[in-house]
Coordinates of C-alpha atoms in Angstrom, one line a residue:
M1394 CA 5.2 -13.3 -22.1
E1395 CA 4.2 -16.8 -21.6
Q1396 CA 4.9 -18.0 -18.2
T1397 CA 4.0 -21.6 -16.3
E1398 CA 3.1 -20.0 -13.1
N1399 CA 0.2 -22.9 -13.0
H1400 CA 3.1 -25.4 -12.6
S1401 CA 5.0 -26.4 -9.3
Y1402 CA 8.3 -27.7 -9.0
E1403 CA 10.3 -29.9 -6.5
F1404 CA 14.2 -29.8 -5.8
G1405 CA 15.8 -30.6 -2.6
R1406 CA 13.9 -30.1 0.6
F1407 CA 12.1 -27.2 -1.4
Q1408 CA 8.5 -27.4 -3.2
L1409 CA 7.9 -24.1 -5.3
I1410 CA 4.3 -23.4 -6.2
G1411 CA 3.5 -21.1 -9.2
A1412 CA 0.0 -20.9 -9.0
D1413 CA 0.2 -19.9 -4.8
R1414 CA 3.5 -18.1 -5.3
V1415 CA 4.6 -20.0 -2.2
L1416 CA 8.1 -21.4 -1.8
L1417 CA 8.0 -24.7 0.6
R1418 CA 10.7 -26.0 2.8
E1419 CA 9.9 -29.5 4.1
G1420 CA 6.3 -28.1 3.9
E1421 CA 7.1 -24.7 5.9
P1422 CA 6.8 -21.3 3.9
V1423 CA 9.8 -19.6 3.1
A1424 CA 9.5 -15.8 3.4
L1425 CA 10.4 -14.7 0.1
T1426 CA 9.7 -10.8 -1.5
P1427 CA 7.8 -10.8 -4.6
K1428 CA 10.8 -10.0 -6.6
V1429 CA 12.8 -12.7 -5.2
F1430 CA 10.1 -15.0 -5.7
D1431 CA 9.9 -14.1 -9.3
I1432 CA 13.3 -14.7 -9.8
L1433 CA 13.4 -18.0 -8.2
L1434 CA 10.4 -18.8 -10.4
A1435 CA 12.3 -17.4 -13.8
L1436 CA 15.6 -19.4 -13.2
V1437 CA 14.0 -22.9 -11.9
E1438 CA 11.9 -22.5 -15.1
N1439 CA 14.8 -22.4 -17.1
V1440 CA 17.1 -24.8 -14.8
G1441 CA 20.6 -25.5 -16.4
R1442 CA 20.4 -22.6 -18.9
V1443 CA 22.0 -19.5 -18.1
V1444 CA 19.6 -16.7 -17.8
E1445 CA 20.9 -13.6 -19.0
K1446 CA 20.7 -10.7 -16.8
D1447 CA 18.8 -7.9 -19.3
D1448 CA 16.4 -10.8 -19.7
L1449 CA 15.9 -11.5 -15.9
M1450 CA 15.4 -7.9 -15.2
K1451 CA 13.1 -7.4 -17.7
R1452 CA 11.0 -10.2 -16.9
V1453 CA 10.9 -8.9 -13.0
W1454 CA 10.7 -5.2 -13.3
P1455 CA 8.6 -5.1 -16.7
N1456 CA 7.8 -1.6 -16.4
T1457 CA 10.3 -0.1 -14.0
F1458 CA 14.0 0.9 -14.6
V1459 CA 16.1 -0.3 -11.8
E1460 CA 19.9 -0.7 -12.1
E1461 CA 21.8 -4.0 -11.8
G1462 CA 22.5 -3.5 -8.0
N1463 CA 19.2 -4.3 -7.3
L1464 CA 19.1 -8.0 -9.4
T1465 CA 22.3 -8.8 -7.5
Q1466 CA 20.9 -7.9 -4.1
N1467 CA 17.5 -9.9 -4.6
I1468 CA 19.8 -13.0 -5.7
S1469 CA 21.9 -12.6 -2.8
L1470 CA 18.5 -12.6 -0.9
L1471 CA 17.4 -15.7 -2.8
R1472 CA 21.2 -17.4 -2.0
K1473 CA 20.3 -17.2 1.7
A1474 CA 17.1 -18.5 1.9
L1475 CA 18.1 -21.3 -0.2
G1476 CA 20.8 -22.3 1.2
E1477 CA 22.7 -25.0 -0.7
T1478 CA 22.1 -28.5 -2.8
P1479 CA 22.1 -32.0 -0.9
N1480 CA 25.6 -32.2 -3.0
G1481 CA 27.0 -29.1 -0.9
V1482 CA 26.6 -26.3 -3.3
Q1483 CA 24.6 -23.6 -4.3
F1484 CA 21.5 -24.1 -6.1
I1485 CA 22.0 -20.4 -8.2
E1486 CA 25.5 -20.3 -10.0
T1487 CA 26.7 -16.9 -11.1
V1488 CA 28.0 -16.7 -14.8
P1489 CA 30.3 -14.0 -14.9
R1490 CA 29.3 -11.0 -17.3
R1491 CA 26.3 -12.7 -18.4
G1492 CA 23.6 -14.0 -15.9
Y1493 CA 22.7 -16.9 -13.3
R1494 CA 21.9 -20.8 -14.1
F1495 CA 20.1 -22.7 -11.7
V1496 CA 21.6 -26.0 -10.9
G1497 CA 20.4 -29.2 -9.4
A1498 CA 17.8 -31.7 -10.2
V1499 CA 14.4 -30.4 -10.7
R1500 CA 11.2 -32.4 -10.9
A1501 CA 7.9 -30.4 -12.0
R1502 CA 4.5 -31.2 -11.1
F1503 CA 1.7 -30.9 -13.7
S1504 CA -2.4 -29.8 -13.3
D1505 CA -4.5 -32.9 -13.6
A1506 CA -5.4 -32.0 -17.5
E1507 CA -1.1 -31.8 -18.5
F1508 CA -0.7 -35.2 -16.4
E1509 CA -3.0 -36.8 -18.5
S1510 CA -1.4 -35.4 -21.6
A1511 CA 2.0 -36.7 -20.3
L1512 CA 0.8 -39.7 -19.5
S1513 CA -0.5 -40.4 -23.3
D1514 CA 2.6 -39.0 -24.6
R1515 CA 4.6 -41.0 -22.2
E1516 CA 7.4 -38.4 -22.0
Q1517 CA 9.5 -39.0 -18.8
V1518 CA 12.1 -36.6 -18.4
V1519 CA 13.8 -35.8 -15.3
I1520 CA 15.9 -32.8 -15.3
E1521 CA 19.3 -33.4 -13.3
D1522 CA 22.6 -31.1 -12.6
S1523 CA 23.4 -29.4 -15.9
T1524 CA 26.3 -27.3 -16.7
S1525 CA 25.8 -26.9 -20.4
G1526 CA 26.0 -23.0 -21.9
Q1527 CA 22.5 -23.0 -23.0
T1528 CA 21.0 -19.4 -22.5
G1529 CA 17.4 -19.5 -21.0
D1530 CA 14.5 -18.1 -23.1
L1531 CA 12.4 -16.5 -20.5
N1532 CA 9.4 -16.6 -23.4
R1533 CA 10.1 -20.8 -23.5
P1534 CA 10.9 -22.3 -20.2
L1535 CA 13.2 -25.6 -20.6
V1536 CA 11.6 -27.5 -18.2
T1537 CA 10.5 -30.7 -19.4
A1538 CA 9.7 -32.4 -16.2
E1539 CA 8.9 -36.0 -15.2
A1540 CA 5.4 -36.4 -15.3
T1541 CA 4.4 -36.9 -11.8
A1542 CA 0.7 -36.9 -10.8
P1543 CA -0.9 -34.6 -9.4
V1544 CA -0.4 -34.3 -5.4
S1545 CA -3.6 -35.0 -3.9
S1546 CA -5.8 -32.9 -1.2
P1547 CA -4.8 -31.8 1.4
S1548 CA -1.2 -30.9 -0.1
F1549 CA -0.1 -27.3 -0.7
F1550 CA -0.8 -28.1 -4.2
R1551 CA -4.5 -28.7 -4.0
R1552 CA -5.1 -25.4 -2.3
R1553 CA -4.0 -22.0 -2.0
I1554 CA -2.8 -20.5 1.2
P1555 CA -4.9 -17.9 2.0
G1556 CA -3.9 -14.3 1.9
F1557 CA -3.4 -12.4 5.0
I1558 CA -6.5 -10.1 5.7
A1559 CA -6.7 -6.2 5.3
V1560 CA -6.3 -5.8 8.8
A1561 CA -9.6 -4.9 9.6
T1562 CA -11.3 -7.5 7.3
L1563 CA -10.4 -11.3 6.7
I1564 CA -9.7 -12.5 10.1
V1565 CA -12.8 -10.2 11.6
V1566 CA -15.3 -11.3 9.1
A1567 CA -14.6 -14.7 9.1
I1568 CA -14.8 -14.9 13.3
A1569 CA -17.4 -12.7 13.0
G1570 CA -19.5 -14.9 10.6
I1571 CA -19.0 -17.9 12.7
V1572 CA -19.8 -16.3 16.1
Y1573 CA -23.1 -15.1 14.9
V1574 CA -24.0 -17.4 12.6
T1575 CA -23.8 -20.3 14.6
G1576 CA -21.5 -20.4 17.8
I1577 CA -19.9 -23.8 16.0
G1578 CA -20.2 -26.8 17.9
K1579 CA -16.8 -29.3 17.9
A1580 CA -17.9 -31.1 14.9
G1581 CA -19.0 -28.3 12.9
H1582 CA -22.2 -28.5 14.0
A1583 CA -24.3 -25.4 15.2
S1584 CA -24.7 -25.5 18.8
A1585 CA -27.9 -25.2 21.0
D1586 CA -27.5 -21.4 22.0
S1587 CA -24.9 -18.7 20.5
I1588 CA -22.5 -16.8 21.7
Q1589 CA -23.7 -13.6 23.2
S1590 CA -20.2 -12.2 24.7
I1591 CA -16.7 -12.0 23.3
A1592 CA -13.6 -10.6 24.0
V1593 CA -10.5 -9.9 21.9
L1594 CA -7.2 -10.9 23.6
P1595 CA -3.9 -8.6 22.8
F1596 CA -2.2 -10.7 19.8
V1597 CA 1.3 -12.0 20.9
S1598 CA 4.3 -12.3 19.1
E1599 CA 7.8 -14.3 19.1
V1600 CA 9.7 -10.9 18.9
S1601 CA 8.3 -7.6 20.1
D1602 CA 9.5 -4.3 18.5
S1603 CA 7.5 -1.1 17.4
D1604 CA 6.6 -2.3 14.3
T1605 CA 5.1 -5.6 15.5
N1606 CA 3.3 -4.2 18.4
Y1607 CA 1.5 -1.6 15.8
L1608 CA 0.3 -4.3 13.8
N1609 CA -0.8 -6.3 16.6
D1610 CA -2.8 -3.3 18.2
K1611 CA -4.5 -2.7 14.5
I1612 CA -5.3 -6.2 14.2
S1613 CA -7.0 -6.6 17.7
E1614 CA -8.5 -2.9 17.6
S1615 CA -10.0 -3.9 14.1
L1616 CA -11.4 -7.2 15.6
I1617 CA -13.0 -5.3 18.4
N1618 CA -14.5 -2.6 16.1
S1619 CA -16.1 -5.1 13.6
L1620 CA -17.1 -7.4 16.0
S1621 CA -18.8 -4.5 17.8
K1622 CA -21.1 -4.1 14.6
L1623 CA -22.9 -7.4 15.3
P1624 CA -26.3 -7.3 16.6
Q1625 CA -26.7 -8.9 20.2
L1626 CA -23.1 -9.5 20.7
R1627 CA -21.7 -7.7 23.6
V1628 CA -17.5 -7.3 22.9
V1629 CA -15.1 -5.7 25.6
P1630 CA -13.5 -2.4 24.6
R1631 CA -10.3 -2.2 23.5
S1632 CA -9.2 0.0 26.7
V1633 CA -10.4 -3.2 28.6
V1634 CA -8.3 -5.8 27.1
A1635 CA -5.4 -3.6 26.3
G1636 CA -4.4 -4.2 30.0
Y1637 CA -3.9 -8.1 29.5
R1638 CA -0.7 -7.3 27.0
D1639 CA 2.0 -7.9 28.7
K1640 CA 0.2 -10.7 31.2
D1641 CA 0.4 -14.6 30.5
L1642 CA -2.7 -15.3 28.6
D1643 CA -4.9 -17.7 30.6
P1644 CA -8.2 -17.6 28.5
R1645 CA -10.3 -19.0 31.1
K1646 CA -9.3 -16.7 33.8
I1647 CA -9.6 -13.7 31.5
G1648 CA -13.2 -15.0 30.4
K1649 CA -14.4 -15.0 34.0
E1650 CA -12.9 -11.5 34.7
L1651 CA -14.6 -10.3 31.2
N1652 CA -17.6 -12.0 32.0
V1653 CA -17.5 -13.2 28.2
R1654 CA -18.6 -16.7 26.4
A1655 CA -15.9 -16.7 23.9
V1656 CA -12.5 -15.0 23.7
V1657 CA -10.4 -14.4 20.4
T1658 CA -6.5 -15.1 20.8
G1659 CA -3.7 -14.8 18.1
R1660 CA 0.0 -15.2 17.6
M1661 CA 2.2 -13.2 15.0
Q1662 CA 5.3 -14.2 13.1
R1663 CA 7.1 -12.3 10.7
H1664 CA 10.1 -13.2 8.7
G1665 CA 11.0 -10.6 6.3
D1666 CA 8.4 -9.1 4.5
M1667 CA 6.1 -12.2 5.5
I1668 CA 3.5 -12.2 8.2
S1669 CA 1.9 -15.1 9.6
I1670 CA -0.8 -15.0 11.8
Q1671 CA -2.4 -17.5 13.4
A1672 CA -6.2 -16.9 14.9
D1673 CA -8.5 -18.8 16.9
L1674 CA -11.9 -18.7 18.5
I1675 CA -12.4 -20.3 22.2
D1676 CA -15.5 -21.3 23.6
L1677 CA -14.8 -21.1 27.3
D1678 CA -18.1 -22.7 28.5
N1679 CA -17.2 -25.9 26.6
V1680 CA -13.3 -25.4 26.7
A1681 CA -13.4 -25.9 23.0
Q1682 CA -11.7 -24.4 20.1
L1683 CA -14.6 -23.6 17.7
W1684 CA -12.8 -22.1 14.9
G1685 CA -9.0 -21.6 13.9
Q1686 CA -7.1 -20.1 10.7
R1687 CA -3.8 -19.3 10.1
Y1688 CA -3.2 -16.2 7.4
D1689 CA -0.1 -15.9 5.8
H1690 CA 0.7 -12.7 3.6
K1691 CA 3.2 -10.3 2.1
L1692 CA 3.9 -7.2 4.8
A1693 CA 3.6 -4.8 2.0
D1694 CA 0.0 -6.2 1.1
V1695 CA -1.3 -6.0 4.5
M1696 CA -3.9 -3.3 4.0
L1697 CA -5.5 -5.9 1.0
V1698 CA -8.6 -7.8 1.3
Q1699 CA -8.6 -11.5 0.1
E1700 CA -12.1 -10.8 -1.6
D1701 CA -13.1 -14.4 -2.2
I1702 CA -12.7 -15.5 1.2
S1703 CA -14.7 -12.2 2.9
R1704 CA -17.2 -12.7 0.3
D1705 CA -17.9 -16.5 0.9
I1706 CA -17.7 -15.6 4.7
F1707 CA -20.0 -12.8 4.7
E1708 CA -22.7 -14.8 2.7
N1709 CA -23.0 -17.2 5.4
L1710 CA -23.2 -14.3 7.7
R1711 CA -26.5 -13.0 6.3
V1712 CA -28.2 -15.9 7.0
K1713 CA -28.9 -15.1 10.4
L1714 CA -29.5 -11.6 9.7
N1715 CA -32.9 -9.3 9.2
V1716 CA -32.8 -6.6 6.1
E1717 CA -31.5 -3.7 8.1
E1718 CA -28.7 -5.7 9.7
K1719 CA -27.7 -7.2 6.0
K1720 CA -27.6 -3.6 4.5
Q1721 CA -25.4 -2.3 7.3
L1722 CA -23.0 -5.1 7.2
E1723 CA -22.8 -5.1 3.5
S1724 CA -22.3 -1.5 3.4
Y1725 CA -19.3 -1.9 5.6
R1726 CA -17.8 -4.5 3.8
L1727 CA -18.0 -2.1 0.6
Y1728 CA -16.4 0.8 2.7
L1729 CA -13.3 -1.5 3.4
K1730 CA -13.1 -2.5 -0.2
G1731 CA -13.1 1.3 -1.0
R1732 CA -10.7 2.1 1.8
N1733 CA -8.3 -0.6 0.4
A1734 CA -8.6 1.0 -3.1
W1735 CA -8.2 4.4 -2.1
N1736 CA -5.0 3.4 -0.2
K1737 CA -3.4 2.4 -3.5
R1738 CA -3.3 6.0 -4.6
T1739 CA -3.3 5.1 -8.6
E1740 CA -5.7 6.0 -11.1
D1741 CA -7.1 2.6 -11.2
G1742 CA -7.3 2.4 -7.6
L1743 CA -9.0 5.7 -6.7
L1744 CA -11.5 5.3 -9.5
Q1745 CA -12.4 1.8 -8.0
G1746 CA -12.8 3.4 -4.5
I1747 CA -15.2 5.7 -5.7
K1748 CA -17.3 2.7 -7.3
Y1749 CA -17.2 0.9 -3.8
F1750 CA -18.1 3.8 -1.9
E1751 CA -21.5 4.3 -4.2
Q1752 CA -22.3 1.1 -3.8
A1753 CA -22.3 1.5 0.0
I1754 CA -24.1 4.2 -0.1
E1755 CA -26.8 2.8 -2.6
I1756 CA -27.4 -0.2 -0.1
D1757 CA -27.2 2.2 2.7
P1758 CA -27.5 6.2 2.1
N1759 CA -27.0 7.0 5.5
Y1760 CA -23.8 5.4 6.0
A1761 CA -21.7 8.1 6.4
P1762 CA -17.9 7.1 6.4
A1763 CA -18.5 5.9 2.5
Y1764 CA -19.1 9.8 1.7
A1765 CA -16.0 10.4 3.8
G1766 CA -14.2 7.8 1.5
L1767 CA -15.6 9.3 -1.5
A1768 CA -14.6 12.6 -0.5
D1769 CA -11.2 11.3 -0.3
C1770 CA -11.0 9.8 -3.8
H1771 CA -12.2 13.4 -5.4
N1772 CA -9.6 15.0 -3.4
M1773 CA -6.8 12.5 -4.3
L1774 CA -7.6 12.6 -8.3
V1775 CA -6.8 16.0 -8.1
V1776 CA -3.8 15.6 -6.2
Y1777 CA -2.5 13.3 -8.5
G1778 CA -3.6 15.5 -11.6
I1779 CA -6.3 12.9 -12.7
R1780 CA -9.1 15.4 -12.5
Q1781 CA -9.0 19.3 -12.7
P1782 CA -9.5 21.0 -9.3
K1783 CA -12.7 22.6 -10.3
E1784 CA -14.2 19.1 -11.4
G1785 CA -13.0 17.1 -8.0
F1786 CA -13.0 19.3 -5.2
P1787 CA -16.8 20.3 -5.6
K1788 CA -17.6 16.7 -5.7
A1789 CA -15.2 16.0 -2.8
K1790 CA -16.6 19.0 -0.8
E1791 CA -20.5 17.7 -1.2
A1792 CA -19.3 14.4 0.0
A1793 CA -17.6 15.7 3.1
I1794 CA -20.9 17.6 4.1
K1795 CA -23.0 15.0 3.7
A1796 CA -21.2 12.9 5.7
L1797 CA -21.1 15.1 8.7
E1798 CA -24.8 15.9 8.1
I1799 CA -25.3 12.2 8.9
D1800 CA -22.7 11.5 11.7
E1801 CA -21.1 15.3 13.0
K1802 CA -18.4 13.3 15.2
L1803 CA -17.0 11.5 12.0
A1804 CA -13.4 12.2 12.4
E1805 CA -12.4 11.2 8.5
A1806 CA -15.3 13.4 7.1
H1807 CA -13.8 16.7 9.3
A1808 CA -10.4 15.9 7.6
S1809 CA -11.6 15.4 4.6
L1810 CA -13.1 19.0 4.6
A1811 CA -10.2 20.3 6.0
F1812 CA -8.2 19.4 3.1
I1813 CA -10.7 20.9 1.0
K1814 CA -11.1 24.1 3.1
F1815 CA -7.0 24.4 2.5
R1816 CA -6.7 23.1 -0.9
W1817 CA -9.6 24.6 -2.5
D1818 CA -11.2 27.7 -0.5
W1819 CA -8.4 29.0 0.8
D1820 CA -9.8 29.4 4.0
R1821 CA -7.3 29.4 6.9
A1822 CA -9.3 29.6 10.1
E1823 CA -11.6 26.8 8.7
T1824 CA -8.9 24.7 7.9
E1825 CA -7.6 24.6 11.2
R1826 CA -10.7 24.0 13.0
E1827 CA -11.6 21.2 10.8
F1828 CA -8.2 19.5 11.2
Q1829 CA -8.2 20.0 15.0
E1830 CA -11.6 18.7 15.3
A1831 CA -10.7 15.5 13.3
I1832 CA -7.7 14.7 15.5
K1833 CA -9.6 15.3 18.7
L1834 CA -12.3 13.1 17.4
K1835 CA -9.8 10.2 16.2
P1836 CA -6.3 11.0 17.5
S1837 CA -5.6 7.9 15.9
Y1838 CA -6.2 8.8 12.2
G1839 CA -3.1 9.3 10.5
P1840 CA -4.4 11.0 7.3
A1841 CA -5.5 13.9 9.4
H1842 CA -2.2 14.4 11.0
Q1843 CA -0.3 14.0 7.7
W1844 CA -2.7 16.7 5.6
Y1845 CA -2.7 19.2 9.0
S1846 CA 1.2 19.1 8.7
S1847 CA 0.8 20.1 4.7
F1848 CA -0.9 23.0 6.1
L1849 CA 1.2 23.8 9.3
V1850 CA 4.7 23.9 6.4
A1851 CA 2.5 25.8 4.2
V1852 CA 1.9 29.0 6.6
E1853 CA 5.5 28.7 8.0
R1854 CA 5.1 26.7 11.4
F1855 CA 7.9 24.4 10.5
D1856 CA 8.4 22.7 14.0
E1857 CA 5.0 21.8 14.1
A1858 CA 4.6 20.9 10.9
I1859 CA 7.7 18.1 11.4
A1860 CA 5.7 17.0 14.9
E1861 CA 2.7 16.2 12.8
A1862 CA 4.4 14.6 10.0
K1863 CA 6.4 12.5 12.5
R1864 CA 3.2 11.9 14.4
T1865 CA 1.9 10.3 11.0
D1866 CA 4.9 8.3 10.5
E1867 CA 4.6 6.7 14.2
L1868 CA 1.0 5.7 13.7
D1869 CA 1.4 4.5 10.2
P1870 CA 5.2 3.0 10.4
L1871 CA 4.2 0.6 8.0
S1872 CA 3.2 2.7 5.1
F1873 CA 5.7 4.2 2.5
V1874 CA 3.2 7.3 2.2
A1875 CA 3.6 7.8 5.7
S1876 CA 7.3 7.6 5.6
S1877 CA 7.9 9.4 2.3
H1878 CA 5.9 12.7 3.6
L1879 CA 7.8 13.6 6.3
A1880 CA 10.7 14.0 3.6
W1881 CA 8.7 16.1 2.1
I1882 CA 7.9 18.3 5.2
Y1883 CA 11.8 18.5 6.1
Y1884 CA 12.2 19.6 2.6
L1885 CA 9.7 22.4 2.5
S1886 CA 11.1 23.5 6.1
G1887 CA 14.7 24.0 4.6
Q1888 CA 16.0 20.8 6.4
S1889 CA 17.6 19.0 3.4
D1890 CA 19.9 16.7 4.9
K1891 CA 16.7 15.2 6.8
A1892 CA 14.8 15.4 3.8
I1893 CA 17.3 13.1 1.7
E1894 CA 18.1 10.8 4.8
Q1895 CA 14.2 9.8 5.3
A1896 CA 13.6 9.8 1.5
K1897 CA 16.6 7.0 1.2
K1898 CA 15.4 4.9 3.4
I1899 CA 12.0 4.8 1.5
V1900 CA 14.3 4.1 -2.0
D1901 CA 16.4 1.6 -0.3
L1902 CA 13.1 -0.3 0.8
D1903 CA 11.2 0.3 -2.2
P1904 CA 13.4 1.4 -5.3
T1905 CA 9.5 1.7 -7.5
S1906 CA 8.6 4.4 -4.8
F1907 CA 8.2 7.5 -7.2
P1908 CA 7.3 10.0 -4.3
A1909 CA 10.4 9.0 -2.6
R1910 CA 12.2 9.9 -5.5
R1911 CA 10.3 13.2 -5.6
Y1912 CA 11.1 14.3 -2.6
L1913 CA 14.9 13.2 -3.1
G1914 CA 15.3 14.5 -6.1
L1915 CA 14.1 18.0 -4.8
A1916 CA 16.3 18.0 -1.6
Y1917 CA 19.5 17.3 -4.0
E1918 CA 18.5 19.9 -5.9
Q1919 CA 17.9 22.1 -2.9
K1920 CA 21.4 21.1 -2.0
G1921 CA 22.8 22.1 -5.7
M1922 CA 23.3 18.4 -6.3
Y1923 CA 22.1 18.9 -9.5
P1924 CA 23.2 15.6 -11.3
E1925 CA 21.8 13.5 -8.7
A1926 CA 18.4 15.4 -8.9
I1927 CA 18.3 14.9 -12.3
S1928 CA 19.0 11.2 -12.0
E1929 CA 16.2 11.2 -9.6
F1930 CA 13.6 12.8 -11.7
E1931 CA 14.3 10.8 -14.4
K1932 CA 13.6 7.5 -12.8
G1933 CA 10.3 9.2 -11.2
V1934 CA 9.3 9.6 -14.8
K1935 CA 10.0 6.4 -15.8
L1936 CA 8.0 5.3 -12.9
S1937 CA 5.1 6.9 -12.8
G1938 CA 4.5 8.9 -16.0
S1939 CA 3.4 11.8 -14.3
P1940 CA 3.2 15.3 -15.5
L1941 CA 4.1 16.5 -12.2
M1942 CA 7.5 14.3 -12.5
L1943 CA 8.2 15.8 -15.7
A1944 CA 7.6 19.3 -14.4
L1945 CA 9.9 19.1 -11.6
L1946 CA 12.4 17.4 -13.8
G1947 CA 12.1 20.4 -16.2
H1948 CA 12.8 22.9 -13.1
A1949 CA 16.2 20.9 -12.3
Y1950 CA 17.3 21.1 -16.1
A1951 CA 16.7 25.2 -16.2
A1952 CA 17.9 25.7 -12.5
S1953 CA 21.5 23.6 -13.6
G1954 CA 21.7 25.7 -16.7
K1955 CA 20.1 22.9 -19.1
R1956 CA 18.3 25.2 -21.1
A1957 CA 17.7 23.4 -24.1
E1958 CA 16.6 20.2 -22.2
A1959 CA 14.3 22.4 -20.0
Q1960 CA 12.5 24.0 -23.1
Q1961 CA 12.2 20.4 -24.2
V1962 CA 9.8 19.7 -21.3
L1963 CA 7.7 22.6 -22.0
T1964 CA 6.8 21.5 -25.6
D1965 CA 6.4 18.2 -23.8
L1966 CA 4.0 19.3 -21.2
Q1967 CA 2.2 21.3 -23.6
Q1968 CA 1.6 18.5 -25.8
L1969 CA 0.3 16.3 -23.0
Q1970 CA -2.6 19.3 -22.2
S1971 CA -4.7 17.7 -25.0
Q1972 CA -4.6 14.2 -22.9
R1973 CA -4.7 15.2 -19.1
Y1974 CA -4.4 18.0 -16.5
I1975 CA -1.3 19.8 -16.5
S1976 CA -0.5 22.1 -13.3
P1977 CA -0.4 25.5 -14.3
Y1978 CA 2.2 26.2 -10.8
T1979 CA 4.6 23.5 -12.3
V1980 CA 4.8 25.2 -15.5
A1981 CA 5.9 28.3 -13.6
A1982 CA 8.4 26.7 -11.7
I1983 CA 10.0 25.6 -15.0
Y1984 CA 9.9 29.5 -15.7
A1985 CA 11.2 30.5 -12.8
G1986 CA 14.1 28.1 -12.8
L1987 CA 14.9 29.7 -16.4
G1988 CA 14.8 33.2 -14.8
D1989 CA 11.8 34.0 -17.0
Q1990 CA 9.8 36.0 -14.5
D1991 CA 7.0 37.4 -16.7
Q1992 CA 6.3 33.6 -18.1
A1993 CA 6.8 32.5 -14.4
F1994 CA 4.0 35.0 -13.1
K1995 CA 2.0 34.4 -16.0
W1996 CA 1.4 30.8 -15.5
L1997 CA 1.0 31.4 -11.6
D1998 CA -2.0 34.1 -12.4
K1999 CA -3.4 31.0 -14.3
A2000 CA -2.8 28.7 -11.4
V2001 CA -4.7 31.4 -9.4
D2002 CA -7.7 31.4 -11.8
E2003 CA -7.8 27.5 -11.9
R2004 CA -7.2 27.5 -8.2
D2005 CA -4.4 24.8 -8.5
I2006 CA -3.3 22.5 -5.8
W2007 CA 0.0 23.2 -5.2
L2008 CA -0.5 27.3 -4.9
M2009 CA -0.8 26.8 -1.2
N2010 CA 3.1 25.9 -1.1
L2011 CA 4.1 29.1 -3.0
K2012 CA 5.4 31.0 0.1
V2013 CA 7.7 27.9 1.3
D2014 CA 8.5 26.5 -2.4
P2015 CA 12.4 26.8 -2.9
S2016 CA 11.5 26.8 -6.8
F2017 CA 10.2 30.5 -6.5
A2018 CA 13.0 31.7 -3.9
K2019 CA 13.8 34.5 -6.7
L2020 CA 10.6 35.8 -7.1
R2021 CA 9.8 36.6 -3.4
Q2022 CA 11.4 40.2 -3.9
N2023 CA 9.1 40.9 -6.5
R2024 CA 5.7 43.1 -5.5
R2025 CA 3.8 40.7 -7.9
F2026 CA 4.8 37.5 -5.6
T2027 CA 3.4 39.7 -2.9
D2028 CA 0.2 40.4 -4.6
L2029 CA 0.2 36.7 -5.2
L2030 CA 0.1 35.7 -1.7
A2031 CA -2.7 38.2 -0.8
K2032 CA -5.0 36.7 -3.9
I2033 CA -4.6 33.2 -2.2
R2034 CA -4.9 34.4 1.3
L2035 CA -1.3 33.3 2.3
R2036 CA -0.5 36.7 3.8
P2037 CA -0.9 37.1 7.2

């Protein structure tokens, strides 16, 4: 599909910049979600034409099934953001039973090459208000706007608005590089004496709520941790500067109290799913701002690294470092990139994460966090059915042990090893010891609490499991993974109503979250709401293509009496075995739903032989409730060490 995202458009008080994916109102960014922006761009490109609903949904959600209500909701958000035209009417017109049309005068601005071509052809066409009945073609935008010269620098048309940092990277490295390399003077020249001490003051916001405070704390913490890695720079600990959170911040007074040469201040604004952060570096001796930068990004991308910016700053940073210091900082940069990739939880992301961690290890073979990251990637490759347990877990275990050999106090490595002890070694005592050690060493490390809750629910310690899952959600309130996990723990604890309530929160925020739809479907099925469960699993299959989701759909078919459909899923899974790993545990669940206990136990025995990752849920999984009175079920629990 050909799109014109390199164009910029003007209408009313607005400037729509396709290349930067930003909408400006009188020069100020307007907060739009990614999907709302895509809808606006499609409508503006076809100004005056009716864009059919189906065409619009295919463009905005090309590989995802969504209901028409999602489009309606996003159109409503867009109308609120745009307001009215100068003539007092809305920019977006609804055409009943068909679609939507953008009305209002629109002018397109071309690139340099396009502008020269336009001048040579002397084509100048102004797009005005239109009420024609033409239908927009999303493959061929209507816009043939007035050939207008490109706006010169420093207009937003000439530069991209930089992305919001991976909370621990972009602002961090920018400040770190400037502080260490030069101690820049007012006009950008190096000063005679570099900065040797610094404090990162608590970031402030116009609105104080739990999510905003969480972000502010994380930004400050990441800045302090990263700046502390710079040699010969004294950084005031977070525990000390945290005391200034609710005070009026007078940088000079605080600088004297803390005995530092410079301070970092920051202000954050949140508009819907957009975050703007203004960070400043202040030289207290000279009462001068050495550096300042504004970062704008979508909340959903808060953990992504803006690679081009961080790379450039790291290049400048290395100028003043010796060989060993260069290695340390480069390894750290690659580690952050690896963690960002791992957080995506996709096959491409996990494989990319492995590459980043391996590159970090190649530069610094003694960098323990990179080995822990490597272990986590191999663990998740098994969880998501991309690798067989016998392929992924041994590699993960080797990496986790290597990390602990280098740094026995690394919480992330203890959590990684605990995951393996639980899912692969079936060692309950060691699992608990490792999880508790990880949490003791780093209480704020969310994955340790998350994975520990999975262990606790598997051994029927439900109250503790729910408490740990809630702690995970509290530590990372902006993470859909953490919030969805709480629904999973509710489900396995038998609290289906709470699971439904929690999963619905995520689905309402992100209809494409297939983990949330998985847990929602499971909870519906637990309540006997089979049509609702089947609907969620069908959507999950379309969203993810995951054999796990397909198997869950098969079980729901079986449990609801749709035997033919369940048998078809079994056939589909058998055909998929030649392409990717199919969990025998999930196949056993379908047979259990069909009431075929012999086949169910046959596949559970196969799951034991393969040390299937989902076996640890066997004791509490509602899918196997009807098998629990069978002696063979008790024998299975003994084999996988889930009996007391």
